[in-house]
Amino acid sequence: MLKQLSESIYYMVNDNERERPVLGLVCGEKYSLVIDAGNSVQHAREFLAEIQRLQVPPVRYVVLTHAHWDHFLGMNEYGDAIVIVNRLTEQRLNEWREYAFDDTALLEHVENKRISAHAMEVIQNEMPDRESLRVGMSGVVFEGTLQLDLGNKVCMLEQIRSTHTNDSTIVYVPEEKTLFLGDSPYSTTTSSLFHYKQQLLLHMIEDIQRYDAVHFLLGHESVCDGEEMDVFFGQLKACNQAVSSTSLDEAMKSFEREQGRAPVGDELFFLKALVNDRILTAD
């Protein structure tokens, strides 16, 4: 079931157990735009069925926020809609276009660390019939920024610096002050270590905070308001300032000196992720 954020914006909530990210819908007077295609044929079809019930203008565009499988494997289900990606996302999709998705191929993807073992299980459960599945073609490839007019409704696309992946696209709807972030503010995993890329962290926050937004939709969080995002970024900044070595113990002590209290909750995760980044960059 779709949730309505405003008169022209809807979204399907994330389902993290099935690796389903948030899918967005922005409706203009002439066309509609979809943000992210879904993690499977089934995910996309369920989303399209919900859109059909709304009787909104036809889906003209599908924007992929980045080239991780859970955001693009449903892209073939959108008919004549134009798939839009940034150039780096297109490069990564071109790699995926060489691959199959049958059980043998999925095992190879796991062995080559293209996907996790859990991702393989999800794909097998979501799409039992994958023998002929191939990643479809993009219709528009952009660099930097792109503006779309859906008919009295403008959407602005920008490739931003990101701690999650270097091909992150965000979608901003200025009239609604709504920002679709995909997974751009999240950590990533390298060599089995989760980490926040310390070199990009402050740049990522800067790129996002340039937008005048009151609604933020994240790939696996659904909707956050401005206050929640300020808390999130504030915690990240405080943890970033406390990490200057590969020692988690030193980071914890530094955080406590600077903040006058011990880290709690998400801060513990952030500190560990930033220390892991130091470990990875030191190797």
Tab-separated table of C-alpha atoms in Angstrom:
chain	number	residue	atom	x	y	z
A	1	MET	CA	0.000	0.000	0.000
A	2	LEU	CA	1.265	3.459	-0.910
A	3	LYS	CA	1.518	6.226	1.644
A	4	GLN	CA	0.752	9.806	0.622
A	5	LEU	CA	3.268	12.439	1.667
A	6	SER	CA	1.677	15.399	-0.127
A	7	GLU	CA	-0.814	16.120	-2.886
A	8	SER	CA	1.651	14.911	-5.513
A	9	ILE	CA	4.097	12.607	-3.685
A	10	TYR	CA	3.573	9.005	-2.647
A	11	TYR	CA	5.894	6.235	-1.502
A	12	MET	CA	5.950	2.519	-0.805
A	13	VAL	CA	7.564	1.839	2.568
A	14	ASN	CA	10.747	-0.169	2.923
A	15	ASP	CA	10.760	-3.819	3.978
A	16	ASN	CA	14.233	-4.511	5.303
A	17	GLU	CA	13.628	-8.213	5.919
A	18	ARG	CA	13.125	-8.637	2.174
A	19	GLU	CA	15.738	-6.018	1.214
A	20	ARG	CA	13.049	-3.816	-0.312
A	21	PRO	CA	13.959	-0.123	-0.292
A	22	VAL	CA	11.546	2.791	-0.325
A	23	LEU	CA	10.069	3.414	-3.777
A	24	GLY	CA	8.922	6.954	-4.549
A	25	LEU	CA	6.321	8.475	-6.868
A	26	VAL	CA	6.090	12.142	-7.875
A	27	CYS	CA	3.078	13.184	-9.964
A	28	GLY	CA	2.835	16.214	-12.229
A	29	GLU	CA	-0.033	17.305	-14.439
A	30	LYS	CA	1.311	15.383	-17.464
A	31	TYR	CA	3.620	12.681	-16.158
A	32	SER	CA	4.691	10.788	-13.089
A	33	LEU	CA	8.227	9.952	-11.981
A	34	VAL	CA	9.328	6.870	-10.016
A	35	ILE	CA	12.355	6.900	-7.712
A	36	ASP	CA	14.067	3.494	-7.702
A	37	ALA	CA	12.757	0.480	-9.563
A	38	GLY	CA	12.519	-2.136	-6.823
A	39	ASN	CA	14.530	-5.165	-5.815
A	40	SER	CA	12.652	-7.639	-8.024
A	41	VAL	CA	9.995	-8.166	-10.636
A	42	GLN	CA	7.489	-8.822	-7.855
A	43	HIS	CA	8.394	-5.653	-5.944
A	44	ALA	CA	8.022	-3.520	-9.081
A	45	ARG	CA	4.719	-5.136	-10.054
A	46	GLU	CA	3.238	-4.581	-6.605
A	47	PHE	CA	4.310	-0.929	-6.761
A	48	LEU	CA	2.856	-0.457	-10.254
A	49	ALA	CA	-0.430	-2.044	-9.178
A	50	GLU	CA	-0.688	0.491	-6.354
A	51	ILE	CA	0.085	3.343	-8.770
A	52	GLN	CA	-2.628	2.090	-11.120
A	53	ARG	CA	-5.203	2.425	-8.339
A	54	LEU	CA	-4.333	6.112	-7.890
A	55	GLN	CA	-5.274	7.048	-11.452
A	56	VAL	CA	-2.372	9.483	-11.702
A	57	PRO	CA	-0.613	10.590	-14.934
A	58	PRO	CA	1.421	7.828	-16.611
A	59	VAL	CA	4.878	6.953	-15.327
A	60	ARG	CA	7.192	8.677	-17.794
A	61	TYR	CA	10.498	8.414	-15.904
A	62	VAL	CA	12.222	5.994	-13.525
A	63	VAL	CA	15.250	7.399	-11.677
A	64	LEU	CA	17.733	4.969	-10.146
A	65	THR	CA	19.494	6.410	-7.115
A	66	HIS	CA	22.465	4.034	-7.477
A	67	ALA	CA	23.468	0.681	-8.933
A	68	HIS	CA	22.881	-1.677	-6.011
A	69	TRP	CA	20.744	-4.671	-6.980
A	70	ASP	CA	17.888	-3.932	-4.572
A	71	HIS	CA	17.273	-0.612	-6.336
A	72	PHE	CA	17.368	-1.742	-9.975
A	73	LEU	CA	16.406	-5.405	-10.472
A	74	GLY	CA	12.756	-4.415	-11.051
A	75	MET	CA	13.570	-1.897	-13.783
A	76	ASN	CA	12.304	-3.993	-16.713
A	77	GLU	CA	8.716	-3.811	-15.433
A	78	TYR	CA	8.117	-0.144	-16.235
A	79	GLY	CA	7.236	-0.534	-19.897
A	80	ASP	CA	7.972	2.518	-22.016
A	81	ALA	CA	9.102	4.666	-19.085
A	82	ILE	CA	12.537	6.259	-19.532
A	83	VAL	CA	15.119	4.983	-17.051
A	84	ILE	CA	17.424	7.811	-15.915
A	85	VAL	CA	20.833	7.275	-14.311
A	86	ASN	CA	24.026	9.218	-13.775
A	87	ARG	CA	27.090	8.200	-15.775
A	88	LEU	CA	28.739	6.214	-12.984
A	89	THR	CA	25.529	4.292	-12.345
A	90	GLU	CA	25.366	3.486	-16.053
A	91	GLN	CA	28.909	2.149	-15.972
A	92	ARG	CA	28.006	-0.167	-13.118
A	93	LEU	CA	24.782	-1.269	-14.787
A	94	ASN	CA	26.784	-2.123	-17.901
A	95	GLU	CA	28.753	-4.571	-15.767
A	96	TRP	CA	25.543	-6.115	-14.447
A	97	ARG	CA	24.181	-6.407	-17.988
A	98	GLU	CA	26.845	-9.024	-18.625
A	99	TYR	CA	25.531	-11.252	-15.839
A	100	ALA	CA	22.775	-13.831	-15.512
A	101	PHE	CA	20.728	-14.398	-12.340
A	102	ASP	CA	19.996	-18.133	-12.293
A	103	ASP	CA	21.055	-20.079	-9.191
A	104	THR	CA	24.505	-20.884	-10.573
A	105	ALA	CA	25.107	-17.250	-11.494
A	106	LEU	CA	23.919	-16.051	-8.077
A	107	LEU	CA	26.412	-18.349	-6.361
A	108	GLU	CA	29.147	-16.875	-8.545
A	109	HIS	CA	28.039	-13.351	-7.603
A	110	VAL	CA	28.345	-14.280	-3.921
A	111	GLU	CA	31.777	-15.839	-4.415
A	112	ASN	CA	32.944	-12.710	-6.236
A	113	LYS	CA	31.410	-10.496	-3.522
A	114	ARG	CA	29.039	-8.737	-5.908
A	115	ILE	CA	26.183	-9.597	-3.545
A	116	SER	CA	25.928	-11.133	-0.081
A	117	ALA	CA	24.681	-14.627	0.719
A	118	HIS	CA	21.610	-13.015	2.297
A	119	ALA	CA	20.980	-11.045	-0.909
A	120	MET	CA	21.109	-14.282	-2.889
A	121	GLU	CA	18.444	-15.806	-0.637
A	122	VAL	CA	16.236	-12.742	-1.000
A	123	ILE	CA	16.544	-12.738	-4.794
A	124	GLN	CA	15.727	-16.443	-4.938
A	125	ASN	CA	12.643	-15.947	-2.753
A	126	GLU	CA	11.451	-12.793	-4.524
A	127	MET	CA	12.048	-14.119	-8.038
A	128	PRO	CA	11.808	-17.912	-8.328
A	129	ASP	CA	11.861	-17.618	-12.146
A	130	ARG	CA	15.110	-15.849	-13.109
A	131	GLU	CA	16.414	-17.928	-16.012
A	132	SER	CA	15.881	-15.186	-18.574
A	133	LEU	CA	16.342	-12.159	-16.314
A	134	ARG	CA	18.788	-9.545	-17.612
A	135	VAL	CA	19.307	-5.929	-16.584
A	136	GLY	CA	17.507	-3.595	-18.986
A	137	MET	CA	18.791	-0.523	-20.778
A	138	SER	CA	18.789	3.070	-19.559
A	139	GLY	CA	17.129	5.802	-21.592
A	140	VAL	CA	18.915	8.920	-20.304
A	141	VAL	CA	22.406	9.165	-18.818
A	142	PHE	CA	23.307	12.475	-17.179
A	143	GLU	CA	26.308	14.065	-15.537
A	144	GLY	CA	26.110	16.351	-12.534
A	145	THR	CA	22.516	17.559	-12.518
A	146	LEU	CA	19.316	17.162	-14.499
A	147	GLN	CA	15.946	18.927	-14.253
A	148	LEU	CA	12.662	17.289	-15.246
A	149	ASP	CA	9.273	18.953	-15.740
A	150	LEU	CA	6.364	16.601	-15.099
A	151	GLY	CA	3.839	19.293	-15.970
A	152	ASN	CA	3.696	22.077	-13.395
A	153	LYS	CA	5.940	19.949	-11.168
A	154	VAL	CA	9.724	20.200	-11.352
A	155	CYS	CA	12.107	17.517	-10.090
A	156	MET	CA	15.823	18.174	-9.730
A	157	LEU	CA	18.326	15.321	-9.945
A	158	GLU	CA	21.895	15.615	-8.673
A	159	GLN	CA	24.770	13.210	-8.295
A	160	ILE	CA	26.223	13.956	-4.872
A	161	ARG	CA	29.242	12.886	-2.874
A	162	SER	CA	28.238	9.945	-0.724
A	163	THR	CA	29.572	7.716	2.025
A	164	HIS	CA	27.592	4.760	0.644
A	165	THR	CA	28.595	4.668	-3.022
A	166	ASN	CA	30.214	7.062	-5.483
A	167	ASP	CA	27.283	6.931	-7.916
A	168	SER	CA	24.557	8.333	-5.637
A	169	THR	CA	21.745	10.373	-7.202
A	170	ILE	CA	19.252	12.330	-5.107
A	171	VAL	CA	15.897	13.715	-6.278
A	172	TYR	CA	14.564	17.042	-4.996
A	173	VAL	CA	11.012	18.332	-5.442
A	174	PRO	CA	11.317	22.047	-4.592
A	175	GLU	CA	7.589	22.846	-4.531
A	176	GLU	CA	7.089	20.156	-1.885
A	177	LYS	CA	10.480	20.692	-0.160
A	178	THR	CA	10.995	16.946	-0.401
A	179	LEU	CA	14.321	15.178	-0.915
A	180	PHE	CA	14.690	11.528	-1.950
A	181	LEU	CA	18.126	10.450	-0.716
A	182	GLY	CA	18.240	6.787	-1.678
A	183	ASP	CA	21.012	5.173	0.379
A	184	SER	CA	23.421	8.110	0.069
A	185	PRO	CA	23.796	8.881	3.841
A	186	TYR	CA	24.471	5.272	4.807
A	187	SER	CA	27.697	3.423	5.524
A	188	THR	CA	29.138	0.812	3.186
A	189	THR	CA	31.017	-2.486	3.507
A	190	THR	CA	34.510	-3.259	2.251
A	191	SER	CA	36.442	-6.472	2.953
A	192	SER	CA	33.658	-7.511	5.367
A	193	LEU	CA	34.075	-4.296	7.401
A	194	PHE	CA	31.196	-1.821	7.618
A	195	HIS	CA	32.517	1.725	7.505
A	196	TYR	CA	31.708	5.377	6.911
A	197	LYS	CA	34.094	6.950	4.438
A	198	GLN	CA	35.599	9.629	6.634
A	199	GLN	CA	37.068	11.473	3.669
A	200	LEU	CA	33.597	11.995	2.174
A	201	LEU	CA	31.436	12.330	5.271
A	202	LEU	CA	31.405	16.113	5.695
A	203	HIS	CA	31.148	16.640	1.926
A	204	MET	CA	28.096	14.366	1.819
A	205	ILE	CA	26.413	16.267	4.631
A	206	GLU	CA	27.205	19.571	2.908
A	207	ASP	CA	25.715	18.387	-0.396
A	208	ILE	CA	22.483	17.301	1.271
A	209	GLN	CA	22.064	20.304	3.546
A	210	ARG	CA	22.241	22.706	0.593
A	211	TYR	CA	18.656	21.752	-0.170
A	212	ASP	CA	15.735	23.484	1.502
A	213	ALA	CA	13.870	20.333	2.510
A	214	VAL	CA	11.397	19.434	5.228
A	215	HIS	CA	10.789	15.830	4.143
A	216	PHE	CA	13.649	13.370	3.617
A	217	LEU	CA	13.016	9.890	2.231
A	218	LEU	CA	15.857	7.433	2.822
A	219	GLY	CA	16.153	4.084	1.119
A	220	HIS	CA	15.670	1.969	4.220
A	221	GLU	CA	14.140	4.421	6.707
A	222	SER	CA	11.045	5.833	4.988
A	223	VAL	CA	10.381	9.483	5.939
A	224	CYS	CA	12.461	11.689	8.250
A	225	ASP	CA	11.802	15.333	9.054
A	226	GLY	CA	14.360	18.106	9.261
A	227	GLU	CA	14.855	17.742	13.005
A	228	GLU	CA	15.586	14.023	12.699
A	229	MET	CA	18.111	14.655	9.928
A	230	ASP	CA	19.793	17.383	11.985
A	231	VAL	CA	20.188	14.924	14.871
A	232	PHE	CA	21.529	12.258	12.514
A	233	PHE	CA	24.073	14.580	10.914
A	234	GLY	CA	25.000	16.072	14.282
A	235	GLN	CA	25.810	12.625	15.628
A	236	LEU	CA	27.862	11.785	12.554
A	237	LYS	CA	29.841	15.012	12.830
A	238	ALA	CA	30.539	14.493	16.533
A	239	CYS	CA	31.715	10.941	15.934
A	240	ASN	CA	33.796	11.989	12.962
A	241	GLN	CA	35.575	14.606	15.094
A	242	ALA	CA	36.365	11.977	17.731
A	243	VAL	CA	38.007	9.481	15.346
A	244	SER	CA	41.618	10.137	14.430
A	245	SER	CA	43.184	6.674	14.645
A	246	THR	CA	42.471	2.961	14.310
A	247	SER	CA	41.712	2.669	18.036
A	248	LEU	CA	38.058	2.405	19.031
A	249	ASP	CA	39.035	2.903	22.673
A	250	GLU	CA	40.737	6.206	21.836
A	251	ALA	CA	37.711	7.283	19.777
A	252	MET	CA	35.361	6.546	22.693
A	253	LYS	CA	37.549	8.532	25.091
A	254	SER	CA	37.836	11.435	22.657
A	255	PHE	CA	34.062	11.506	22.151
A	256	GLU	CA	33.495	11.588	25.912
A	257	ARG	CA	36.001	14.436	26.373
A	258	GLU	CA	34.467	16.519	23.592
A	259	GLN	CA	30.784	15.831	24.322
A	260	GLY	CA	30.940	15.554	28.109
A	261	ARG	CA	29.228	12.168	28.066
A	262	ALA	CA	29.690	8.627	26.806
A	263	PRO	CA	28.433	7.731	23.322
A	264	VAL	CA	25.097	5.924	23.157
A	265	GLY	CA	22.881	4.237	20.582
A	266	ASP	CA	23.719	5.035	16.971
A	267	GLU	CA	26.814	6.922	18.079
A	268	LEU	CA	28.459	3.622	19.024
A	269	PHE	CA	27.807	2.289	15.529
A	270	PHE	CA	29.099	5.490	13.917
A	271	LEU	CA	32.304	5.457	15.957
A	272	LYS	CA	32.993	1.842	15.061
A	273	ALA	CA	32.237	2.504	11.376
A	274	LEU	CA	34.617	5.475	11.285
A	275	VAL	CA	37.352	3.530	13.076
A	276	ASN	CA	36.868	0.711	10.557
A	277	ASP	CA	37.434	3.237	7.786
A	278	ARG	CA	40.733	4.221	9.408
A	279	ILE	CA	41.672	0.535	9.533
A	280	LEU	CA	40.846	0.050	5.850
A	281	THR	CA	42.707	3.159	4.689
A	282	ALA	CA	45.734	2.238	6.813
A	283	ASP	CA	46.123	-1.150	5.059
